[in-house]
Amino acid sequence: MTVTERIQANVRHLAETIGPRPPGSRAEGTGAQFVASQFAAAGLSPCVKEFATASHAATESTLERLGTGATLPCLPSQFSVAGQVTGPLVFLGGNGKPRQDVPLGGAIGLLVPSGGIEGRIRLLERLQDEGLAGLVAISPYMDDELTKNIRYPEITGFPVLAVSWRVGNQLAQAAGERFRLTVKHEAGATNTSQNVVAEITGTGPNWLAVSAHNDTAPFAPGALDNGGGTALLIELARELAGCTPAASIRLVSTGCEEYGRRDGVGAGAQAYCDAHADELDRCVGWIEIDDVGNILGDLTVYAAGRKPFLDLVRQIPAPDHARLPGKASCGCDHGAAEQRGLPYVWFTDSAGIPRPYYHAPSDTAEFLDPAKVAGYLPYVSAVVRAIADGAQPLAVEQEDNRVLRQAVFADLDAIYEIVRLAFGPVSFDKMREDYFGDEIGGRPWHGHKAGGVVASIRANIYQCMVTEIDGRIVGFATFLLDPGRGIATIGNNAVHPDFQGRGIGSAQQREVDRRMHEEGYTRFQVTTLINDIPAQRMYERLGYERITQNINYLRQE
């Protein structure tokens, strides 16, 4: 068989023979075993690593309009609890601004989901508390059910269904009538999923992860999301099996990516990183393949990290029409890498185009071009080899019990506390609160200052470093890059008051300076308050020249 024929056969086996493979389900386990068999056929030695997670067990549902005998097309939402409820249908509107004027006790709600994960969960928890009996979520697709609009296993107070946009409109016109909603489960849910891992051993101690998730949304065959990516990962196994890279290449077919938890990051990738936490200092990066082969799409290569890593990616000639836009939002498998400060590459060709099949029963093989996926193989393989042979782990500067390293998301709470303790005398947010005599917008000054700092770091984790002493975070520093102007800006630099006066802030600024030069910048700027004399002295020692001063005015009537 040719590469194209194998890709087509593997996608059809996953999407049609096995079918939908929702997170934590028995079908997902069957898909994982299939991937393991293909890794073995490529000459590798795969292992299946289980991890605890929520299981989708709902297999069927009905929505009956009482008094008429009519049933409407519907599917259970991801992780819906089982149950049968009867009650009046109430239209809740959208969760961006849900209606407050409808009685919820014993009712079946009809909702147009929108907004972010946390907002949805807060609304669902309120609906639980107010006694809602069941929920029907309206999909954005005219004739398909999006079963991941409501996907939270922590919602256990009522069963949840998904209906199409067309059916949702019919239901909205039947508000006030009584309906019976039923969700049934298969027996034997284990609350486990699994990652399938096969390693191409390198000559050195470092390693590179290359992942594609093998699960799907409930009732979605998953030809595109992510049968194409899984098939390409299998071909990479065949392509790379005989090579000897500098860094070991770990092929990881992740499970439970469609869970996404509260942060949108795949549970399988999170589990893999957690299981190998003591090895992350030797990880040179993470490569993700997700949703490739779209007939109408063009290859998009998202990449984030430091310049030496990105240069390795950019040096490989990309296919015609490919886009390299930079960083993606933090989610999917690559989000697990970003949260840990690891560089990543994400190959997809679903960006920027409508996807009316996404997470729906219409995600079938007719919309996937196996020849296109096969055409990506040489490029993806070249990027994998370049990173495995050329990338280095993130440097860690250590002196006695003091460590200066790349920041990770797990540091953010400690950074917030350092801002609260260290910035009071030199924060305009604190001065403004003192001037007006009370909290601004109902939040203390550090809620504004530290909240903004943490949000900026979350969006630019690769431009933040922390100092820890005996495992405790005691300082941090940030910088920002403006490629349009060609100017790098020193951001925040702070040390916990208990550890000030030990040269930590100066060491952090030296590392910031090194990093900005590493990124190729030769023009730098920094701004500080006029009363922050220690910061001014430090920046002047680093060669910065004072140019001008700003004056801030406040007025209260």
Coordinates of C-alpha atoms in Angstrom, one line a residue:
M1 CA 0.0 0.0 0.0
T2 CA 1.1 3.6 -0.6
V3 CA 1.3 6.2 2.2
T4 CA -2.0 7.7 0.9
E5 CA -3.7 4.3 0.8
R6 CA -2.6 3.5 4.3
I7 CA -3.8 6.9 5.6
Q8 CA -7.1 6.4 4.0
A9 CA -7.5 2.9 5.4
N10 CA -6.5 3.9 8.9
V11 CA -8.8 6.9 9.0
R12 CA -11.7 4.8 7.8
H13 CA -10.9 2.1 10.3
L14 CA -10.9 4.7 13.1
A15 CA -14.0 6.6 11.9
E16 CA -16.1 3.8 10.5
T17 CA -15.1 0.4 11.9
I18 CA -14.5 1.7 15.4
G19 CA -16.6 4.8 15.1
P20 CA -17.0 7.6 17.7
R21 CA -14.4 7.3 20.5
P22 CA -15.5 9.7 23.3
P23 CA -13.2 10.4 26.3
G24 CA -12.9 7.5 28.7
S25 CA -15.1 5.2 26.7
R26 CA -14.6 1.6 25.8
A27 CA -14.5 2.6 22.1
E28 CA -11.7 5.1 22.9
G29 CA -9.8 2.1 24.4
T30 CA -10.3 0.1 21.2
G31 CA -8.9 3.0 19.2
A32 CA -5.9 3.2 21.4
Q33 CA -5.2 -0.5 21.0
F34 CA -5.4 0.0 17.2
V35 CA -2.8 2.7 17.3
A36 CA -0.6 0.5 19.5
S37 CA -0.9 -2.3 16.9
Q38 CA 0.2 0.2 14.1
F39 CA 3.2 1.4 16.2
A40 CA 4.2 -2.2 16.6
A41 CA 3.8 -2.9 12.9
A42 CA 6.2 0.0 12.3
G43 CA 8.8 -1.9 14.4
L44 CA 8.4 0.1 17.6
S45 CA 7.6 -1.2 21.1
P46 CA 4.5 0.7 22.2
C47 CA 3.1 0.8 25.8
V48 CA -0.3 1.8 26.9
K49 CA -0.4 4.1 30.0
E50 CA -3.7 4.5 31.7
F51 CA -4.7 7.6 33.7
A52 CA -7.7 8.6 35.8
T53 CA -10.3 10.8 34.1
A54 CA -14.0 11.2 33.6
S55 CA -15.7 8.7 31.3
H56 CA -18.4 9.5 28.8
A57 CA -20.9 6.7 29.2
A58 CA -24.1 8.1 27.6
T59 CA -25.2 6.0 24.6
E60 CA -28.7 7.2 23.7
S61 CA -31.3 9.8 24.5
T62 CA -34.9 10.7 23.7
L63 CA -36.8 14.0 23.9
E64 CA -40.6 13.4 23.9
R65 CA -43.3 16.1 23.6
L66 CA -46.0 14.8 25.9
G67 CA -49.5 14.6 24.7
T68 CA -48.5 14.3 21.1
G69 CA -46.3 11.2 21.1
A70 CA -43.7 13.1 19.0
T71 CA -40.0 12.7 19.6
L72 CA -37.4 15.1 18.5
P73 CA -33.9 14.3 17.2
C74 CA -31.3 14.7 20.0
L75 CA -28.0 13.3 21.4
P76 CA -26.6 13.1 24.9
S77 CA -24.1 15.8 25.7
Q78 CA -20.6 14.8 26.7
F79 CA -20.4 13.4 30.2
S80 CA -24.2 13.8 30.8
V81 CA -25.5 11.9 33.7
A82 CA -28.1 9.2 33.1
G83 CA -31.7 9.8 34.0
Q84 CA -35.3 10.5 33.0
V85 CA -37.1 13.7 33.9
T86 CA -40.4 15.2 33.0
G87 CA -41.3 18.9 33.2
P88 CA -42.3 22.1 31.4
L89 CA -39.9 23.5 28.9
V90 CA -38.5 26.9 29.7
F91 CA -36.4 29.0 27.3
L92 CA -33.3 30.3 29.2
G93 CA -31.8 32.3 26.3
G94 CA -28.0 32.4 26.1
N95 CA -25.6 32.0 29.0
G96 CA -24.0 35.3 28.1
K97 CA -27.1 36.9 29.6
P98 CA -29.5 34.2 30.7
R99 CA -33.1 35.0 31.5
Q100 CA -33.8 35.5 35.2
D101 CA -37.6 35.6 35.0
V102 CA -38.4 32.0 34.5
P103 CA -39.2 29.4 37.2
L104 CA -36.6 26.6 37.2
G105 CA -37.7 24.1 39.8
G106 CA -38.6 20.8 38.1
A107 CA -38.3 22.4 34.6
I108 CA -36.4 21.4 31.5
G109 CA -34.2 24.3 30.4
L110 CA -33.5 25.2 26.7
L111 CA -30.2 27.0 26.4
V112 CA -28.1 28.6 23.6
P113 CA -24.6 28.1 25.0
S114 CA -22.1 30.8 24.5
G115 CA -19.1 32.5 26.2
G116 CA -16.2 30.9 28.0
I117 CA -15.9 27.7 30.0
E118 CA -16.0 29.3 33.5
G119 CA -19.1 31.4 32.6
R120 CA -20.9 28.3 31.4
I121 CA -20.0 26.3 34.5
R122 CA -21.1 29.1 36.8
L123 CA -24.5 29.2 35.1
L124 CA -24.9 25.4 35.2
E125 CA -24.1 25.4 38.9
R126 CA -26.7 28.0 39.5
L127 CA -29.3 26.0 37.5
Q128 CA -28.5 23.0 39.6
D129 CA -28.9 25.0 42.8
E130 CA -32.3 26.3 41.6
G131 CA -33.6 22.8 40.9
L132 CA -33.5 22.5 37.1
A133 CA -34.5 19.0 36.2
G134 CA -32.9 18.7 32.8
L135 CA -31.2 20.8 30.1
V136 CA -31.3 20.9 26.3
A137 CA -28.4 22.7 24.6
I138 CA -29.0 24.2 21.2
S139 CA -26.1 23.6 18.7
P140 CA -24.8 26.2 16.2
Y141 CA -25.3 23.7 13.4
M142 CA -28.5 23.7 11.4
D143 CA -29.0 19.9 11.3
D144 CA -26.2 18.5 13.5
E145 CA -26.0 18.1 17.3
L146 CA -22.8 19.6 18.9
T147 CA -22.4 17.3 21.9
K148 CA -19.5 19.3 23.4
N149 CA -21.4 22.6 24.0
I150 CA -22.0 21.3 27.5
R151 CA -19.2 18.9 28.5
Y152 CA -18.5 19.2 32.2
P153 CA -18.5 16.0 34.4
E154 CA -18.9 18.2 37.5
I155 CA -22.5 18.9 36.4
T156 CA -24.3 16.0 38.0
G157 CA -27.6 17.5 39.0
F158 CA -29.4 16.9 35.7
P159 CA -29.1 15.1 32.3
V160 CA -28.1 17.2 29.3
L161 CA -29.1 16.8 25.6
A162 CA -27.9 18.4 22.5
V163 CA -30.2 19.4 19.6
S164 CA -29.6 21.0 16.2
W165 CA -30.3 24.7 15.6
R166 CA -33.4 23.7 13.6
V167 CA -34.8 21.6 16.4
G168 CA -33.9 24.2 19.0
N169 CA -36.0 26.8 17.1
Q170 CA -38.9 24.4 17.2
L171 CA -38.5 23.8 20.9
A172 CA -38.3 27.5 21.6
Q173 CA -41.8 27.9 20.1
A174 CA -43.1 25.1 22.4
A175 CA -41.9 26.7 25.6
G176 CA -44.4 26.0 28.4
E177 CA -45.3 22.6 27.1
R178 CA -44.3 19.4 29.0
F179 CA -41.5 17.2 27.7
R180 CA -39.9 14.0 28.9
L181 CA -36.1 13.9 28.6
T182 CA -34.1 10.6 28.9
V183 CA -30.4 9.7 28.8
K184 CA -29.1 6.2 29.0
H185 CA -25.6 4.9 29.9
E186 CA -23.7 1.9 28.9
A187 CA -22.5 -0.3 31.8
G188 CA -18.9 -0.6 32.9
A189 CA -17.5 2.9 32.8
T190 CA -14.0 2.8 34.3
N191 CA -13.2 6.5 34.7
T192 CA -9.9 5.9 32.9
S193 CA -8.3 6.8 29.6
Q194 CA -4.9 5.9 28.1
N195 CA -2.0 7.3 26.2
V196 CA -0.2 5.1 23.7
V197 CA 3.6 5.8 23.7
A198 CA 6.3 4.6 21.4
E199 CA 9.9 5.9 21.6
I200 CA 12.6 6.3 19.0
T201 CA 15.7 6.3 21.2
G202 CA 18.2 9.1 20.8
T203 CA 21.9 9.4 21.4
G204 CA 21.5 11.9 24.3
P205 CA 19.4 12.4 27.4
N206 CA 16.9 14.8 26.0
W207 CA 13.5 14.0 24.5
L208 CA 10.9 15.5 22.2
A209 CA 7.1 14.7 22.3
V210 CA 5.1 14.3 19.1
S211 CA 1.4 13.8 19.8
A212 CA -2.0 13.3 18.1
H213 CA -5.1 12.6 20.1
N214 CA -7.1 9.5 19.1
D215 CA -10.4 10.2 20.9
T216 CA -13.4 12.1 19.5
A217 CA -16.4 14.1 20.6
P218 CA -19.3 11.8 21.5
F219 CA -21.2 10.6 18.4
A220 CA -18.6 12.1 16.1
P221 CA -16.7 9.6 13.9
G222 CA -13.7 11.9 14.0
A223 CA -12.3 11.5 10.6
L224 CA -10.8 15.0 10.6
D225 CA -10.7 15.5 14.4
N226 CA -8.5 13.6 14.7
G227 CA -8.4 10.5 12.4
G228 CA -6.1 12.4 10.0
G229 CA -3.7 13.4 12.7
T230 CA -3.6 9.9 14.2
A231 CA -3.0 8.4 10.7
L232 CA -0.1 10.9 10.2
L233 CA 1.4 10.0 13.6
I234 CA 1.3 6.4 12.5
E235 CA 3.1 7.2 9.3
L236 CA 5.7 9.2 11.3
A237 CA 6.3 6.0 13.3
R238 CA 7.1 4.2 10.0
E239 CA 9.2 7.0 8.7
L240 CA 11.3 7.6 11.9
A241 CA 11.6 4.0 13.2
G242 CA 15.1 3.5 11.8
C243 CA 16.6 6.8 12.6
T244 CA 18.9 7.7 15.5
P245 CA 18.2 11.3 16.6
A246 CA 20.1 13.3 19.1
A247 CA 17.0 13.6 21.4
S248 CA 14.7 10.7 21.8
I249 CA 11.4 11.1 19.9
R250 CA 8.3 10.0 21.9
L251 CA 5.3 9.4 19.8
V252 CA 2.3 9.9 22.1
S253 CA -1.2 9.0 20.9
T254 CA -3.2 10.9 23.6
G255 CA -6.5 9.9 25.0
C256 CA -9.2 12.2 26.5
E257 CA -8.1 15.3 24.6
E258 CA -11.7 16.1 24.0
Y259 CA -12.3 16.5 27.8
G260 CA -10.3 19.7 27.9
R261 CA -11.2 20.3 31.6
R262 CA -11.7 23.9 32.6
D263 CA -8.6 25.2 30.7
G264 CA -9.3 23.6 27.3
V265 CA -6.1 21.6 27.5
G266 CA -6.2 17.9 26.7
A267 CA -6.4 15.6 29.7
G268 CA -4.1 13.0 28.1
A269 CA -1.3 15.5 27.4
Q270 CA -1.7 16.8 30.9
A271 CA -1.5 13.3 32.3
Y272 CA 1.6 12.6 30.3
C273 CA 3.4 15.7 31.5
D274 CA 2.4 15.0 35.1
A275 CA 3.7 11.5 34.9
H276 CA 7.0 12.7 33.5
A277 CA 7.3 15.9 35.6
D278 CA 10.8 14.9 36.8
E279 CA 12.0 14.7 33.1
L280 CA 10.6 18.0 31.8
D281 CA 13.9 19.7 32.3
R282 CA 15.2 17.5 29.5
C283 CA 12.3 18.1 27.1
V284 CA 13.2 20.1 24.0
G285 CA 9.7 20.7 22.9
W286 CA 6.2 19.3 22.0
I287 CA 4.8 18.8 18.5
E288 CA 1.1 18.4 18.1
I289 CA -0.8 17.1 15.0
D290 CA -4.6 17.8 15.1
D291 CA -7.3 18.1 12.5
V292 CA -5.3 17.7 9.3
G293 CA -6.5 16.6 5.9
N294 CA -9.4 19.1 5.5
I295 CA -10.2 19.3 1.8
L296 CA -10.9 23.0 2.0
G297 CA -8.1 23.9 4.5
D298 CA -4.5 25.0 4.1
L299 CA -1.8 23.9 6.5
T300 CA -1.3 26.2 9.5
V301 CA 1.9 25.8 11.6
Y302 CA 1.6 27.4 15.0
A303 CA 4.8 27.7 16.9
A304 CA 5.8 29.3 20.2
G305 CA 8.9 29.4 22.3
R306 CA 12.3 31.0 22.2
K307 CA 14.0 32.2 19.0
P308 CA 16.5 29.3 18.7
F309 CA 13.6 26.8 18.8
L310 CA 11.5 28.8 16.3
D311 CA 14.5 29.2 13.9
L312 CA 14.7 25.4 13.7
V313 CA 11.1 25.3 12.6
R314 CA 11.4 28.2 10.1
Q315 CA 14.5 26.8 8.4
I316 CA 12.5 23.9 7.0
P317 CA 10.8 24.9 3.7
A318 CA 7.0 24.7 4.3
P319 CA 4.5 23.4 1.7
D320 CA 2.9 25.9 -0.7
H321 CA 0.1 27.9 0.9
A322 CA 1.2 27.0 4.4
R323 CA 0.9 29.7 7.1
L324 CA 3.2 30.2 10.1
P325 CA 1.2 32.8 12.1
G326 CA 3.1 32.4 15.4
K327 CA 1.5 31.5 18.8
A328 CA -1.9 29.8 19.1
S329 CA -4.3 30.1 22.0
C330 CA -3.5 27.8 25.0
G331 CA -5.5 24.6 24.5
C332 CA -5.5 21.1 23.1
D333 CA -2.3 19.0 23.5
H334 CA 0.1 21.9 22.9
G335 CA -1.5 23.7 25.8
A336 CA 0.1 21.2 28.2
A337 CA 3.5 22.2 26.9
E338 CA 2.7 25.9 27.0
Q339 CA 1.5 25.7 30.6
R340 CA 4.9 24.2 31.5
G341 CA 6.9 26.8 29.6
L342 CA 7.9 24.3 26.9
P343 CA 8.1 25.3 23.2
Y344 CA 5.7 23.8 20.8
V345 CA 4.6 23.3 17.2
W346 CA 1.0 22.6 16.2
F347 CA 0.2 21.4 12.7
T348 CA -3.4 21.8 11.6
D349 CA -5.3 22.8 8.5
S350 CA -8.6 23.7 10.1
A351 CA -7.7 27.3 11.1
G352 CA -9.6 30.2 9.6
I353 CA -12.3 28.2 7.7
P354 CA -15.8 27.2 8.7
R355 CA -16.1 23.8 10.3
P356 CA -19.7 22.8 10.3
Y357 CA -18.6 19.2 11.0
Y358 CA -16.6 20.1 14.2
H359 CA -17.3 17.8 17.1
A360 CA -20.5 16.6 15.3
P361 CA -21.7 13.4 13.5
S362 CA -20.8 15.0 10.2
D363 CA -17.1 14.6 10.8
T364 CA -16.8 11.8 8.3
A365 CA -14.1 10.5 5.9
E366 CA -15.8 12.1 2.9
F367 CA -14.4 15.5 4.0
L368 CA -10.8 14.3 4.4
D369 CA -8.2 14.2 1.6
P370 CA -5.7 11.4 2.4
A371 CA -3.3 12.5 -0.3
K372 CA -3.1 15.9 1.4
V373 CA -2.2 14.3 4.7
A374 CA 0.4 12.1 2.9
G375 CA 1.8 15.3 1.4
Y376 CA 2.4 16.7 4.8
L377 CA 4.6 13.8 5.9
P378 CA 8.0 14.9 4.5
Y379 CA 7.6 18.4 6.0
V380 CA 6.4 17.3 9.4
S381 CA 9.1 14.6 9.5
A382 CA 11.8 17.2 8.6
V383 CA 10.5 19.5 11.4
V384 CA 10.6 16.6 13.9
R385 CA 14.1 15.7 12.9
A386 CA 15.4 19.3 13.0
I387 CA 14.0 19.8 16.6
A388 CA 15.2 16.4 17.8
D389 CA 18.7 17.0 16.5
G390 CA 19.0 20.8 17.1
A391 CA 16.9 21.9 20.0
Q392 CA 18.1 22.2 23.6
P393 CA 16.2 22.1 26.9
L394 CA 15.6 25.5 28.6
A395 CA 18.6 26.7 30.4
V396 CA 18.5 26.8 34.2
E397 CA 20.8 29.1 36.1
Q398 CA 21.7 27.7 39.6
E399 CA 23.8 29.1 42.4
D400 CA 23.8 27.2 45.6
N401 CA 20.1 26.9 46.6
R402 CA 19.0 29.6 44.2
V403 CA 17.5 28.7 40.8
L404 CA 16.6 31.1 38.0
R405 CA 14.4 29.4 35.4
Q406 CA 11.6 29.7 32.9
A407 CA 8.2 30.4 34.5
V408 CA 5.3 28.0 34.3
F409 CA 1.6 28.4 34.9
A410 CA 1.9 26.7 38.3
D411 CA 4.0 29.8 39.4
L412 CA 1.2 32.3 38.8
D413 CA -0.3 32.2 42.3
A414 CA 3.1 32.8 43.8
I415 CA 3.8 35.7 41.3
Y416 CA 0.4 37.2 42.3
E417 CA 1.4 37.2 46.0
I418 CA 4.9 38.7 45.2
V419 CA 3.2 41.6 43.3
R420 CA 0.8 42.2 46.2
L421 CA 3.7 42.3 48.7
A422 CA 6.4 44.0 46.7
F423 CA 4.6 46.6 44.5
G424 CA 2.6 48.6 47.1
P425 CA 5.0 51.5 47.5
V426 CA 5.7 51.7 43.7
S427 CA 2.3 50.9 42.2
F428 CA 0.1 53.5 40.6
D429 CA -2.9 51.2 41.3
K430 CA -2.1 51.6 45.0
M431 CA -1.6 55.3 44.8
R432 CA -4.9 55.7 43.0
E433 CA -6.7 53.6 45.6
D434 CA -5.1 55.7 48.4
Y435 CA -6.1 59.0 46.7
F436 CA -9.8 58.1 46.2
G437 CA -10.0 56.4 49.5
D438 CA -11.6 53.1 48.5
E439 CA -11.3 50.2 46.1
I440 CA -11.6 50.9 42.4
G441 CA -14.3 48.9 40.7
G442 CA -14.9 46.9 43.8
R443 CA -11.4 45.4 43.7
P444 CA -8.3 46.1 45.9
W445 CA -5.4 47.7 44.1
H446 CA -3.5 44.4 43.9
G447 CA -6.5 42.8 42.2
H448 CA -5.9 45.3 39.3
K449 CA -2.1 45.3 39.4
A450 CA -1.4 41.6 40.1
G451 CA -4.3 40.5 38.0
G452 CA -3.0 42.4 35.0
V453 CA 0.5 41.0 35.6
V454 CA -0.7 37.5 35.8
A455 CA -2.9 37.8 32.7
S456 CA 0.0 39.2 30.8
I457 CA 2.3 36.3 31.9
R458 CA -0.3 33.8 31.1
A459 CA -0.5 35.2 27.5
N460 CA 3.3 35.4 27.2
I461 CA 4.7 32.7 29.4
Y462 CA 7.9 32.4 27.4
Q463 CA 8.8 35.9 28.3
C464 CA 8.8 35.4 32.1
M465 CA 11.3 33.9 34.4
V466 CA 11.2 33.1 38.1
T467 CA 13.8 32.8 40.9
E468 CA 13.2 30.0 43.5
I469 CA 15.1 29.3 46.7
D470 CA 14.7 25.9 48.2
G471 CA 11.7 25.3 45.9
R472 CA 9.9 28.6 46.9
I473 CA 9.2 31.3 44.3
V474 CA 10.8 34.5 45.6
G475 CA 11.0 36.7 42.5
F476 CA 10.1 37.1 38.9
A477 CA 10.8 39.2 35.8
T478 CA 9.1 39.8 32.5
F479 CA 9.8 41.4 29.1
L480 CA 7.8 42.1 26.0
L481 CA 8.8 41.9 22.4
D482 CA 7.5 44.3 19.6
P483 CA 8.6 42.9 16.3
G484 CA 6.8 45.6 14.4
R485 CA 8.9 48.4 16.0
G486 CA 11.9 46.2 16.7
I487 CA 11.9 47.2 20.4
A488 CA 12.1 45.0 23.5
T489 CA 10.6 46.3 26.7
I490 CA 11.5 45.3 30.2
G491 CA 8.3 44.5 32.0
N492 CA 7.9 43.8 35.7
N493 CA 10.7 42.9 38.0
A494 CA 9.9 42.0 41.7
V495 CA 11.3 40.2 44.6
H496 CA 9.5 39.0 47.7
P497 CA 10.2 41.5 50.6
D498 CA 11.7 38.7 52.7
F499 CA 14.4 38.1 50.0
Q500 CA 15.2 41.6 48.9
G501 CA 18.8 42.9 49.1
R502 CA 20.4 39.6 48.0
G503 CA 21.0 40.6 44.3
I504 CA 18.0 38.6 43.1
G505 CA 16.4 41.5 41.2
S506 CA 19.7 42.3 39.5
A507 CA 20.3 38.7 38.5
Q508 CA 16.8 38.5 37.0
Q509 CA 17.5 41.7 35.0
R510 CA 20.7 40.2 33.6
E511 CA 18.8 37.2 32.5
V512 CA 16.1 39.4 30.9
D513 CA 18.9 41.3 29.1
R514 CA 20.4 38.0 27.8
R515 CA 17.0 36.8 26.7
M516 CA 16.2 40.0 24.8
H517 CA 19.5 39.8 23.0
E518 CA 18.9 36.1 22.3
E519 CA 15.6 37.1 20.6
G520 CA 17.7 39.3 18.2
Y521 CA 16.8 42.7 19.7
T522 CA 19.2 45.6 20.0
R523 CA 16.8 48.4 21.0
F524 CA 15.4 48.4 24.5
Q525 CA 13.1 50.5 26.7
V526 CA 11.8 50.5 30.3
T527 CA 9.4 52.6 32.3
T528 CA 9.3 53.1 36.0
L529 CA 7.7 55.4 38.6
I530 CA 9.7 58.4 39.7
N531 CA 9.7 57.3 43.3
D532 CA 11.1 53.8 42.5
I533 CA 14.7 54.9 43.1
P534 CA 16.1 51.3 43.4
A535 CA 14.7 50.4 40.0
Q536 CA 16.1 53.6 38.4
R537 CA 19.6 52.9 39.8
M538 CA 19.5 49.3 38.5
Y539 CA 18.4 50.3 35.0
E540 CA 21.0 53.0 34.8
R541 CA 23.7 50.5 35.8
L542 CA 22.5 48.4 32.9
G543 CA 23.1 51.3 30.5
Y544 CA 19.6 52.8 30.2
E545 CA 19.4 56.5 29.7
R546 CA 16.7 58.7 31.2
I547 CA 14.7 60.4 28.3
T548 CA 11.6 61.9 29.8
Q549 CA 9.2 61.9 32.7
N550 CA 5.4 61.4 32.8
I551 CA 3.1 63.1 35.2
N552 CA -0.2 61.5 36.3
Y553 CA -3.0 63.6 37.6
L554 CA -6.1 62.5 39.6
R555 CA -9.2 64.5 40.6
Q556 CA -12.1 63.7 42.8
E557 CA -15.3 65.7 43.3

